[in-house]
Backbone as numpy.savetxt, mean C-alpha at the origin, in Angstrom:
# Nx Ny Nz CAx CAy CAz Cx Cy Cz
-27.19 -33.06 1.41 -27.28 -31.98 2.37 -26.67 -30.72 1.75
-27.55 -29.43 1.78 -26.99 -28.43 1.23 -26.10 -27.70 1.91
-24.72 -27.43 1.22 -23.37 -26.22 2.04 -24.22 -25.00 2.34
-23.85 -24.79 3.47 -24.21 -23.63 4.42 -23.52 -22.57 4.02
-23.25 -21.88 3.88 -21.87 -20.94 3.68 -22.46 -19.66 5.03
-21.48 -19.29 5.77 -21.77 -18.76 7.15 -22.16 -16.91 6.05
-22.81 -16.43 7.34 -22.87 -15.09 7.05 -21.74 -13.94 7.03
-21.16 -13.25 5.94 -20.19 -12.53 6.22 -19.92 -11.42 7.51
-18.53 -11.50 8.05 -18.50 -10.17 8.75 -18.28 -9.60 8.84
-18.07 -8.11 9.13 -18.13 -6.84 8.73 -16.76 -6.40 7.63
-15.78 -7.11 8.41 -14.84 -6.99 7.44 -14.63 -7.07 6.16
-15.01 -8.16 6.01 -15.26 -8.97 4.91 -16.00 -8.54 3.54
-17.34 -7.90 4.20 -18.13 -7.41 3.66 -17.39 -5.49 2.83
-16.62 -5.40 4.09 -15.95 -3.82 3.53 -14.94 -4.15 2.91
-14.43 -5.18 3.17 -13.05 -5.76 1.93 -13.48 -6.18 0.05
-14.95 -6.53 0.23 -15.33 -6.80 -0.64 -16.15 -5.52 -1.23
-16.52 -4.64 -0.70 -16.63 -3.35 -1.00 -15.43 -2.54 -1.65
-14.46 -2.36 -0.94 -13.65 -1.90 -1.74 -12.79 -2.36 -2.92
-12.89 -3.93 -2.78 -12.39 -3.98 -4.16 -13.60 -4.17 -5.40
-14.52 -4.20 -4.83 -15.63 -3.71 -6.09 -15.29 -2.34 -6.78
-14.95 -1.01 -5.78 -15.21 0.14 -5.97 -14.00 0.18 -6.61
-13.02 -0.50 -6.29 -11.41 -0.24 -6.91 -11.72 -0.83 -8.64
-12.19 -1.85 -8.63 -11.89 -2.67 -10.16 -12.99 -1.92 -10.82
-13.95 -1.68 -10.29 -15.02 -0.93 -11.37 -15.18 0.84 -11.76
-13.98 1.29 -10.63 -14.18 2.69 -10.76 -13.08 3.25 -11.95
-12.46 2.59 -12.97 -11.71 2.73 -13.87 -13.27 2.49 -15.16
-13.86 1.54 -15.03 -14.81 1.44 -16.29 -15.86 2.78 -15.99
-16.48 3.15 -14.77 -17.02 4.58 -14.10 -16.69 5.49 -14.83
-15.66 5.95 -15.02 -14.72 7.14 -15.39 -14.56 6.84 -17.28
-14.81 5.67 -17.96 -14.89 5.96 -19.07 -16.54 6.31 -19.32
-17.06 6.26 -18.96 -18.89 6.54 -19.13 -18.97 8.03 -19.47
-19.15 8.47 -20.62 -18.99 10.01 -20.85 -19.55 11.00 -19.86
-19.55 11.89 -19.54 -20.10 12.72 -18.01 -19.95 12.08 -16.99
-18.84 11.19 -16.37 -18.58 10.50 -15.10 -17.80 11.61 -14.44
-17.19 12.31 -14.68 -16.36 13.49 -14.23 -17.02 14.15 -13.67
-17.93 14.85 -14.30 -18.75 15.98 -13.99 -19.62 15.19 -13.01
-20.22 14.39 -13.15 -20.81 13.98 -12.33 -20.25 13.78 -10.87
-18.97 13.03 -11.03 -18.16 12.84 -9.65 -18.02 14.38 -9.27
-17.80 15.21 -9.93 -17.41 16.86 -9.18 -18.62 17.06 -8.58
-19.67 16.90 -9.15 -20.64 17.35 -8.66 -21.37 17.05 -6.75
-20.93 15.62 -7.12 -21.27 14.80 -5.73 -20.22 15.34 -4.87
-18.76 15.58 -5.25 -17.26 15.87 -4.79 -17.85 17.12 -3.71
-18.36 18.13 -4.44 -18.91 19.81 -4.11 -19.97 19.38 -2.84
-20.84 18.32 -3.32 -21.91 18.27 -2.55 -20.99 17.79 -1.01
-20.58 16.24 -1.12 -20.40 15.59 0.26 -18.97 15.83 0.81
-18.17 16.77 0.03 -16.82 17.64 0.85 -17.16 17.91 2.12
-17.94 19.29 1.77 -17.81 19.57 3.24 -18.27 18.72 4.74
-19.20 17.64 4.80 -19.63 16.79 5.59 -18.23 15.90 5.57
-17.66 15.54 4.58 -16.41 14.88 5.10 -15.07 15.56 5.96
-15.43 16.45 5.72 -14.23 17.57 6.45 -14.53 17.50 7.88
-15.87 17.56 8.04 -16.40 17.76 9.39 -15.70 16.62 9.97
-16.50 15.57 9.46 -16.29 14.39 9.96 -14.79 13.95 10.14
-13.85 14.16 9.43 -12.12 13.87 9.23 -11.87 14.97 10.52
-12.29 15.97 10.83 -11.80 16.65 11.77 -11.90 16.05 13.14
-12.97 15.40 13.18 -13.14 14.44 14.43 -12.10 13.43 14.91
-11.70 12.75 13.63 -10.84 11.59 13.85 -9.39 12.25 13.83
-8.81 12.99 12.88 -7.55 13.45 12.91 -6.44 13.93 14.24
-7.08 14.20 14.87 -6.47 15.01 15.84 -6.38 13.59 16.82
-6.96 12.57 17.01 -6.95 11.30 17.79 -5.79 10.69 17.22
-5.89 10.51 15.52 -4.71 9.86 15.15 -3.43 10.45 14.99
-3.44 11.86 15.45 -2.27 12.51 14.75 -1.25 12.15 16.69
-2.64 12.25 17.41 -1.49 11.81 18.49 -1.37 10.46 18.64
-2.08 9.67 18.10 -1.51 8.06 18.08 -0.42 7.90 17.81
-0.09 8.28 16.58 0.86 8.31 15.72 1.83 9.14 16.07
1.63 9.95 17.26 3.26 10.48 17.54 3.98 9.83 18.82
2.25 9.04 19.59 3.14 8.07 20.49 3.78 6.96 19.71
3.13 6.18 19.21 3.76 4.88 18.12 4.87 5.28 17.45
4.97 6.71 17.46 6.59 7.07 16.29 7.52 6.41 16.70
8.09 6.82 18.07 9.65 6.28 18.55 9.53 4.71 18.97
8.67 4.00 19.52 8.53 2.35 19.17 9.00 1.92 17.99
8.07 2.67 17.27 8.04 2.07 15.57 9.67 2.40 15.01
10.44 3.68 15.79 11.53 3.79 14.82 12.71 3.25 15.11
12.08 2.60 16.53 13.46 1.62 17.44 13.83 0.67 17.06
12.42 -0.06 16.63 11.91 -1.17 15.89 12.64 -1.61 14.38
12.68 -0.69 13.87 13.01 -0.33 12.47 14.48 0.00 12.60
15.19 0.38 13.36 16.95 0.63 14.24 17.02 -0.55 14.41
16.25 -1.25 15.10 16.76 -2.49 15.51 16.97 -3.42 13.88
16.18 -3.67 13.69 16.03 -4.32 12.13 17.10 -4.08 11.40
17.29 -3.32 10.91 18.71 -2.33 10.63 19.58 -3.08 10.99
20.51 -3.13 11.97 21.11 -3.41 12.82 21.36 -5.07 12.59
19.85 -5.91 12.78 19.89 -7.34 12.47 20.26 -7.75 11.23
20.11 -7.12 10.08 19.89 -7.65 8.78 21.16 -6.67 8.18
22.11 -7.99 7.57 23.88 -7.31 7.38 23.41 -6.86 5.59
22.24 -5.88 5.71 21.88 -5.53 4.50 22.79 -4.88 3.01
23.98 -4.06 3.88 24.88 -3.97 3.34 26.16 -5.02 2.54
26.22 -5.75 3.30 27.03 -6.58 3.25 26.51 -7.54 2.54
25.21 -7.76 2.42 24.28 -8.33 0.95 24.65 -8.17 -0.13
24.79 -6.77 -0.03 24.12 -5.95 -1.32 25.75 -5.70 -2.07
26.72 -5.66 -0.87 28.14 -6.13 -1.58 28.25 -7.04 -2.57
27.76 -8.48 -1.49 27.99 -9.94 -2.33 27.33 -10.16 -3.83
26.18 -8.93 -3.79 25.37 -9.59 -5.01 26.55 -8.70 -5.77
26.49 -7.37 -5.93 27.69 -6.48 -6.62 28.89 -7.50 -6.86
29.42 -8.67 -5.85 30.74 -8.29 -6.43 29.75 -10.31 -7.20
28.73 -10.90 -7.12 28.65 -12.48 -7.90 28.38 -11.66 -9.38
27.56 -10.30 -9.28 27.20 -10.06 -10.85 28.64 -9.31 -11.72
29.63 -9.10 -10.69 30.41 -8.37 -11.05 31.48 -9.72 -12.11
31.39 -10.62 -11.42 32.63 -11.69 -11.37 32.17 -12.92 -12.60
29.87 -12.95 -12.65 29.58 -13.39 -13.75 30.36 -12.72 -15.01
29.95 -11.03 -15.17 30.40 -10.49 -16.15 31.46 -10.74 -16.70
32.78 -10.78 -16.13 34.02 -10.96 -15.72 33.98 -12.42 -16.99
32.92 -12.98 -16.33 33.73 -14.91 -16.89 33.08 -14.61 -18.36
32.10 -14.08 -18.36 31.37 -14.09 -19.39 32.17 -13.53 -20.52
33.30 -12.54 -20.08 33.77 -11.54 -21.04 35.21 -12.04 -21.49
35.91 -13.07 -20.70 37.10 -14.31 -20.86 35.98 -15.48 -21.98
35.14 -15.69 -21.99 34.49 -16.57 -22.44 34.27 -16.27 -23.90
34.05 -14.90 -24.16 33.65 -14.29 -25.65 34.73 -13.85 -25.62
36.44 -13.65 -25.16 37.17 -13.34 -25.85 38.44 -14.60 -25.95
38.25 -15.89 -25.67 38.54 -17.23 -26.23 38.11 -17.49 -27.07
């Protein structure tokens, strides 16, 4: 019986899009006239992207100023949970105290 493999979905399909465009757009750019060429298309489909980014921006710019103070309470709180400091002591004073033995060790 032959494996089925299901039809991709949308995601999937744009996840696999972009890392096509990511790993192959470094070999793109060595192809002599890939530059010029990209400016060229750059000049052409700018301004239609501007249009279009103007649409969405102003939606996300206020998303993103309600989500700010959640997100930075969130991130206070975290803070707060994680004795990050007090970590970052212990490792300072185990690499401090290796050195230490290491340096009694080469001068026995």
């Amino acid at each position: 019986m032959p494996v089925r493999i299901p039809a991709p979905r949308r995601s999937e399909t744009a996840f696999f899009g972009v890392a096509g465009v990511a790993s192959l757009a470094p070999f793109y750019m060595m192809i002599p006239g890939a530059e010029e060429r990209l400016a060229s298309q750059t000049a052409r489909w700018a301004p239609r992207w501007e249009r279009n980014i103007s649409r969405v921006a102003a939606p996300v710019e206020r998303f993103a100023q309600r989500a700010e103070p959640r997100i930075s309470r969130t991130v206070k709180k975290i803070d707060n949970k994680l004795p990050l400091e007090k970590m970052a002591q212990n490792v300072d004073r185990r690499i401090k105290n290796g050195v230490d033995r290491m340096d009694r060790m080469v001068k026995h």
